[in-house]
GROMACS .gro file of C-alpha atoms in nm:
model
  226
    1UNK     CA    1  10.423   8.262  10.752
    2UNK     CA    2  10.395   8.259  11.132
    3UNK     CA    3  10.158   8.458  11.345
    4UNK     CA    4  10.429   8.706  11.454
    5UNK     CA    5  10.497   8.785  11.090
    6UNK     CA    6  10.133   8.885  11.049
    7UNK     CA    7  10.115   9.122  11.346
    8UNK     CA    8  10.099   9.495  11.268
    9UNK     CA    9  10.394   9.725  11.318
   10UNK     CA   10  10.384   9.918  11.643
   11UNK     CA   11  10.340  10.298  11.641
   12UNK     CA   12  10.673  10.479  11.623
   13UNK     CA   13  10.647  10.658  11.956
   14UNK     CA   14  10.727  10.566  12.317
   15UNK     CA   15  10.427  10.402  12.486
   16UNK     CA   16  10.513  10.585  12.809
   17UNK     CA   17  10.491  10.924  12.645
   18UNK     CA   18  10.856  11.021  12.694
   19UNK     CA   19  10.955  11.317  12.479
   20UNK     CA   20  10.596  11.413  12.396
   21UNK     CA   21  10.443  11.753  12.476
   22UNK     CA   22  10.180  11.693  12.747
   23UNK     CA   23   9.853  11.884  12.710
   24UNK     CA   24   9.581  11.810  12.964
   25UNK     CA   25   9.207  11.872  12.978
   26UNK     CA   26   9.082  12.193  12.813
   27UNK     CA   27   9.430  12.283  12.688
   28UNK     CA   28   9.453  11.956  12.497
   29UNK     CA   29   9.099  11.990  12.362
   30UNK     CA   30   9.170  12.343  12.239
   31UNK     CA   31   9.487  12.230  12.063
   32UNK     CA   32   9.316  11.947  11.874
   33UNK     CA   33   9.025  12.171  11.780
   34UNK     CA   34   9.263  12.438  11.649
   35UNK     CA   35   9.461  12.182  11.449
   36UNK     CA   36   9.149  12.054  11.276
   37UNK     CA   37   9.030  12.404  11.195
   38UNK     CA   38   9.368  12.512  11.058
   39UNK     CA   39   9.413  12.191  10.858
   40UNK     CA   40   9.758  12.161  11.013
   41UNK     CA   41   9.936  11.851  11.143
   42UNK     CA   42   9.985  11.792  11.512
   43UNK     CA   43  10.297  11.595  11.599
   44UNK     CA   44  10.460  11.474  11.919
   45UNK     CA   45  10.163  11.549  12.146
   46UNK     CA   46  10.036  11.367  12.454
   47UNK     CA   47   9.674  11.479  12.498
   48UNK     CA   48   9.523  11.357  12.823
   49UNK     CA   49   9.170  11.401  12.960
   50UNK     CA   50   9.043  11.620  12.675
   51UNK     CA   51   8.666  11.640  12.616
   52UNK     CA   52   8.578  11.699  12.251
   53UNK     CA   53   8.232  11.548  12.257
   54UNK     CA   54   8.027  11.662  11.958
   55UNK     CA   55   8.302  11.884  11.821
   56UNK     CA   56   8.375  11.904  11.449
   57UNK     CA   57   8.729  11.778  11.392
   58UNK     CA   58   8.698  11.682  11.027
   59UNK     CA   59   9.034  11.644  10.857
   60UNK     CA   60   9.226  11.621  11.188
   61UNK     CA   61   9.582  11.511  11.110
   62UNK     CA   62   9.806  11.371  11.383
   63UNK     CA   63  10.139  11.192  11.388
   64UNK     CA   64  10.336  11.044  11.678
   65UNK     CA   65  10.065  11.137  11.928
   66UNK     CA   66   9.925  10.971  12.239
   67UNK     CA   67   9.559  11.037  12.323
   68UNK     CA   68   9.468  10.915  12.670
   69UNK     CA   69   9.133  10.926  12.853
   70UNK     CA   70   8.989  11.156  12.587
   71UNK     CA   71   8.617  11.187  12.507
   72UNK     CA   72   8.532  11.213  12.139
   73UNK     CA   73   8.172  11.096  12.161
   74UNK     CA   74   7.970  11.214  11.864
   75UNK     CA   75   8.266  11.407  11.728
   76UNK     CA   76   8.312  11.471  11.357
   77UNK     CA   77   8.630  11.298  11.243
   78UNK     CA   78   8.560  11.269  10.873
   79UNK     CA   79   8.872  11.210  10.662
   80UNK     CA   80   9.091  11.225  10.972
   81UNK     CA   81   9.447  11.098  10.919
   82UNK     CA   82   9.638  10.953  11.213
   83UNK     CA   83   9.986  10.801  11.182
   84UNK     CA   84  10.197  10.644  11.458
   85UNK     CA   85   9.934  10.725  11.722
   86UNK     CA   86   9.808  10.547  12.033
   87UNK     CA   87   9.453  10.591  12.165
   88UNK     CA   88   9.433  10.467  12.523
   89UNK     CA   89   9.105  10.446  12.716
   90UNK     CA   90   8.937  10.695  12.482
   91UNK     CA   91   8.564  10.710  12.401
   92UNK     CA   92   8.473  10.749  12.033
   93UNK     CA   93   8.113  10.631  12.065
   94UNK     CA   94   7.897  10.780  11.791
   95UNK     CA   95   8.191  10.954  11.627
   96UNK     CA   96   8.162  11.014  11.252
   97UNK     CA   97   8.502  10.920  11.114
   98UNK     CA   98   8.432  10.781  10.771
   99UNK     CA   99   8.688  10.787  10.487
  100UNK     CA  100   8.967  10.819  10.741
  101UNK     CA  101   9.323  10.686  10.749
  102UNK     CA  102   9.479  10.510  11.047
  103UNK     CA  103   9.836  10.394  10.988
  104UNK     CA  104  10.057  10.230  11.252
  105UNK     CA  105   9.802  10.313  11.521
  106UNK     CA  106   9.704  10.123  11.834
  107UNK     CA  107   9.370  10.133  12.017
  108UNK     CA  108   9.396  10.020  12.378
  109UNK     CA  109   9.082   9.997  12.592
  110UNK     CA  110   8.889  10.211  12.346
  111UNK     CA  111   8.510  10.244  12.350
  112UNK     CA  112   8.358  10.320  12.010
  113UNK     CA  113   7.995  10.212  12.027
  114UNK     CA  114   7.816  10.294  11.701
  115UNK     CA  115   8.112  10.487  11.563
  116UNK     CA  116   8.121  10.532  11.186
  117UNK     CA  117   8.448  10.441  11.013
  118UNK     CA  118   8.288  10.353  10.680
  119UNK     CA  119   8.534  10.361  10.393
  120UNK     CA  120   8.831  10.404  10.623
  121UNK     CA  121   9.168  10.239  10.573
  122UNK     CA  122   9.339  10.094  10.879
  123UNK     CA  123   9.690   9.971  10.806
  124UNK     CA  124   9.931   9.834  11.069
  125UNK     CA  125   9.648   9.889  11.319
  126UNK     CA  126   9.599   9.700  11.644
  127UNK     CA  127   9.303   9.700  11.882
  128UNK     CA  128   9.305   9.537  12.226
  129UNK     CA  129   9.054   9.515  12.511
  130UNK     CA  130   8.808   9.741  12.333
  131UNK     CA  131   8.432   9.772  12.283
  132UNK     CA  132   8.337   9.841  11.923
  133UNK     CA  133   7.978   9.722  11.927
  134UNK     CA  134   7.772   9.841  11.627
  135UNK     CA  135   8.083   9.992  11.471
  136UNK     CA  136   8.049  10.076  11.101
  137UNK     CA  137   8.348   9.968  10.898
  138UNK     CA  138   8.158   9.883  10.582
  139UNK     CA  139   8.354   9.930  10.260
  140UNK     CA  140   8.666   9.977  10.471
  141UNK     CA  141   9.011   9.818  10.454
  142UNK     CA  142   9.197   9.632  10.730
  143UNK     CA  143   9.554   9.566  10.622
  144UNK     CA  144   9.812   9.410  10.851
  145UNK     CA  145   9.581   9.447  11.150
  146UNK     CA  146   9.501   9.262  11.471
  147UNK     CA  147   9.212   9.262  11.718
  148UNK     CA  148   9.247   9.101  12.061
  149UNK     CA  149   8.982   9.065  12.332
  150UNK     CA  150   8.755   9.305  12.148
  151UNK     CA  151   8.380   9.313  12.081
  152UNK     CA  152   8.250   9.381  11.732
  153UNK     CA  153   7.901   9.258  11.819
  154UNK     CA  154   7.645   9.399  11.577
  155UNK     CA  155   7.914   9.568  11.368
  156UNK     CA  156   7.858   9.649  11.002
  157UNK     CA  157   8.149   9.492  10.813
  158UNK     CA  158   7.977   9.471  10.476
  159UNK     CA  159   8.216   9.480  10.179
  160UNK     CA  160   8.513   9.497  10.417
  161UNK     CA  161   8.845   9.412  10.252
  162UNK     CA  162   9.128   9.268  10.456
  163UNK     CA  163   9.484   9.145  10.421
  164UNK     CA  164   9.691   8.984  10.696
  165UNK     CA  165   9.429   9.010  10.969
  166UNK     CA  166   9.459   8.841  11.310
  167UNK     CA  167   9.150   8.796  11.531
  168UNK     CA  168   9.184   8.655  11.882
  169UNK     CA  169   8.893   8.638  12.127
  170UNK     CA  170   8.680   8.872  11.917
  171UNK     CA  171   8.301   8.886  11.952
  172UNK     CA  172   8.144   8.893  11.606
  173UNK     CA  173   7.796   8.797  11.720
  174UNK     CA  174   7.530   8.968  11.512
  175UNK     CA  175   7.790   9.129  11.285
  176UNK     CA  176   7.710   9.178  10.917
  177UNK     CA  177   7.975   9.051  10.675
  178UNK     CA  178   7.774   9.070  10.353
  179UNK     CA  179   8.009   9.107  10.058
  180UNK     CA  180   8.321   9.057  10.272
  181UNK     CA  181   8.512   8.737  10.199
  182UNK     CA  182   8.631   8.554  10.512
  183UNK     CA  183   8.838   8.302  10.316
  184UNK     CA  184   9.154   8.210  10.505
  185UNK     CA  185   9.056   8.407  10.816
  186UNK     CA  186   9.107   8.215  11.142
  187UNK     CA  187   8.788   8.258  11.348
  188UNK     CA  188   8.839   7.971  11.594
  189UNK     CA  189   8.868   8.195  11.901
  190UNK     CA  190   8.581   8.422  11.794
  191UNK     CA  191   8.211   8.429  11.880
  192UNK     CA  192   7.997   8.394  11.569
  193UNK     CA  193   7.638   8.368  11.698
  194UNK     CA  194   7.395   8.552  11.472
  195UNK     CA  195   7.658   8.640  11.212
  196UNK     CA  196   7.479   8.758  10.898
  197UNK     CA  197   7.593   8.722  10.538
  198UNK     CA  198   7.445   8.731  10.189
  199UNK     CA  199   7.185   8.481  10.071
  200UNK     CA  200   7.444   8.252   9.908
  201UNK     CA  201   7.671   8.267  10.216
  202UNK     CA  202   7.970   8.287   9.982
  203UNK     CA  203   8.134   8.519  10.236
  204UNK     CA  204   8.188   8.224  10.472
  205UNK     CA  205   8.361   7.994  10.224
  206UNK     CA  206   8.715   7.909  10.326
  207UNK     CA  207   8.693   8.061  10.675
  208UNK     CA  208   8.878   7.863  10.943
  209UNK     CA  209   8.641   7.751  11.221
  210UNK     CA  210   8.619   7.474  11.481
  211UNK     CA  211   8.351   7.201  11.479
  212UNK     CA  212   8.122   7.385  11.723
  213UNK     CA  213   8.138   7.702  11.516
  214UNK     CA  214   8.074   7.500  11.202
  215UNK     CA  215   7.748   7.379  11.357
  216UNK     CA  216   7.652   7.739  11.438
  217UNK     CA  217   7.722   7.850  11.082
  218UNK     CA  218   7.543   7.549  10.937
  219UNK     CA  219   7.220   7.681  11.084
  220UNK     CA  220   7.253   7.975  10.845
  221UNK     CA  221   7.213   7.718  10.568
  222UNK     CA  222   6.890   7.594  10.722
  223UNK     CA  223   7.040   7.257  10.813
  224UNK     CA  224   6.875   7.053  11.089
  225UNK     CA  225   7.170   6.934  11.298
  226UNK     CA  226   7.088   6.654  11.542
   0.00000   0.00000   0.00000
């Protein structure tokens, strides 16, 4: 199976926003807030420049939507369900979005420092040029997903389950992978300094690394490499 076969499916909406209903600033924020409160699905929306910092949007359901330059810092996004959506240059830092569902979604230039996606399932999900430091994705699922030029430094990936995952130029320094098997995962373009695992380091068995990375990981075993 080649690399292209393992890449996630793209969201089923035009990247340029053609045909979507454009809602800007406060109008877009009000629409998303109303959708979450009414437990209704929003479809075919292009929300740009909305500030929903600290708002409770639990259960927000969106399909075929483009969110651009939106602030969702500290927002409640518990059990949110997004399908065929693009988030572009949005800030989800500190957002509480555990037990959520992201299907055929793309994150582009997203900032999500310390966001909580624990227990979430991300299928056909791509993330490029993003900062996800200290992200919580423990007990989550990444299925048919890719991350490119993205930082997961200090992220909590404990018990993470994955299938068909592509990582390219991803910073995993200081990330916790306890209970998450990395067998078969190609980490050769990733930064692994300070990666933490369980005492037996069984999580690292079968991971694909280069010789320099192997030396870094060997230090976790207490080996004296000279």
